[in-house]
């Protein structure tokens, strides 16, 4: 997160760590919280490979880096209608 009161803007540091701000869609999060799917597959924030849980929903962003020619994906294992595991892929 940047301090826009500075010129030029500076990274905000708290406890020795940069303060980060979520860049995800509020509408998508609200839909996940309302409908509670077992899996959410996401993208667009290309460099941000991550996995998170929102309630029962496993949310996956493989984080492809197109400028470097790296395409990332995720293999998801389901057992009895539930996410049991995942493995990130890259190529």
Coordinates of C-alpha atoms in Angstrom, one line a residue:
X1 CA 0.0 0.0 0.0
X2 CA 1.3 3.4 -0.9
X3 CA 1.2 6.6 1.2
X4 CA -0.2 9.1 -1.4
X5 CA 0.5 12.0 1.0
X6 CA 4.2 11.7 0.1
X7 CA 5.7 13.0 -3.2
X8 CA 6.6 10.6 -4.7
X9 CA 4.3 8.1 -3.0
X10 CA 6.1 5.7 -0.6
X11 CA 5.5 2.1 0.5
X12 CA 3.8 2.0 3.9
X13 CA 5.8 -0.2 6.4
X14 CA 4.4 -1.5 9.7
X15 CA 6.3 -3.7 12.0
X16 CA 9.1 -4.0 9.4
X17 CA 6.8 -5.4 6.8
X18 CA 5.1 -3.7 3.8
X19 CA 1.4 -3.1 4.3
X20 CA -0.6 -4.9 1.6
X21 CA -4.1 -4.3 0.3
X22 CA -6.3 -6.9 -1.2
X23 CA -6.9 -6.4 -4.9
X24 CA -9.7 -8.9 -5.4
X25 CA -13.3 -8.1 -6.4
X26 CA -15.7 -7.3 -3.6
X27 CA -18.5 -8.7 -5.7
X28 CA -16.7 -12.0 -6.3
X29 CA -16.0 -12.4 -2.5
X30 CA -19.7 -11.6 -1.7
X31 CA -20.8 -14.3 -4.2
X32 CA -18.4 -16.9 -2.7
X33 CA -19.7 -16.0 0.8
X34 CA -23.4 -16.2 -0.3
X35 CA -23.3 -19.3 -2.5
X36 CA -20.4 -21.3 -0.8
X37 CA -19.1 -23.2 -3.8
X38 CA -16.6 -25.9 -3.1
X39 CA -14.0 -24.4 -5.4
X40 CA -13.2 -20.9 -6.8
X41 CA -10.7 -20.7 -9.7
X42 CA -9.4 -17.2 -10.2
X43 CA -6.9 -15.3 -12.2
X44 CA -6.2 -11.8 -13.6
X45 CA -3.7 -10.9 -10.9
X46 CA -1.2 -12.8 -12.8
X47 CA 1.9 -12.7 -10.5
X48 CA -0.1 -13.5 -7.4
X49 CA -0.1 -17.3 -7.1
X50 CA -2.1 -18.2 -4.0
X51 CA -4.6 -20.5 -2.3
X52 CA -7.0 -19.3 0.3
X53 CA -10.1 -20.5 2.1
X54 CA -13.2 -18.5 2.4
X55 CA -15.5 -20.6 4.6
X56 CA -15.8 -24.0 2.9
X57 CA -14.6 -22.6 -0.4
X58 CA -11.0 -23.3 -1.6
X59 CA -10.0 -20.3 -3.8
X60 CA -7.1 -20.9 -6.2
X61 CA -5.2 -18.4 -8.4
X62 CA -2.4 -20.2 -10.3
X63 CA -0.7 -16.8 -11.1
X64 CA 0.5 -17.1 -14.7
X65 CA 3.3 -14.7 -15.8
X66 CA 2.5 -14.2 -19.5
X67 CA 5.3 -11.7 -20.1
X68 CA 7.9 -14.3 -19.1
X69 CA 6.1 -17.0 -21.2
X70 CA 5.1 -18.9 -18.0
X71 CA 1.7 -20.5 -17.9
X72 CA 0.6 -21.8 -14.5
X73 CA -2.3 -24.0 -13.6
X74 CA -3.6 -26.1 -10.8
X75 CA -4.6 -29.8 -10.5
X76 CA -7.4 -30.2 -8.0
X77 CA -8.3 -33.5 -6.3
X78 CA -11.9 -34.1 -5.3
X79 CA -13.2 -36.9 -3.1
X80 CA -16.9 -37.3 -2.3
X81 CA -17.6 -33.8 -3.7
X82 CA -15.0 -32.1 -1.5
X83 CA -11.6 -30.6 -2.4
X84 CA -9.0 -32.9 -0.9
X85 CA -5.9 -31.4 -2.3
X86 CA -4.3 -29.4 -5.1
X87 CA -1.0 -29.2 -6.9
X88 CA 0.3 -26.1 -8.7
X89 CA 1.7 -26.7 -12.2
X90 CA 3.9 -24.6 -14.4
X91 CA 5.1 -24.8 -18.0

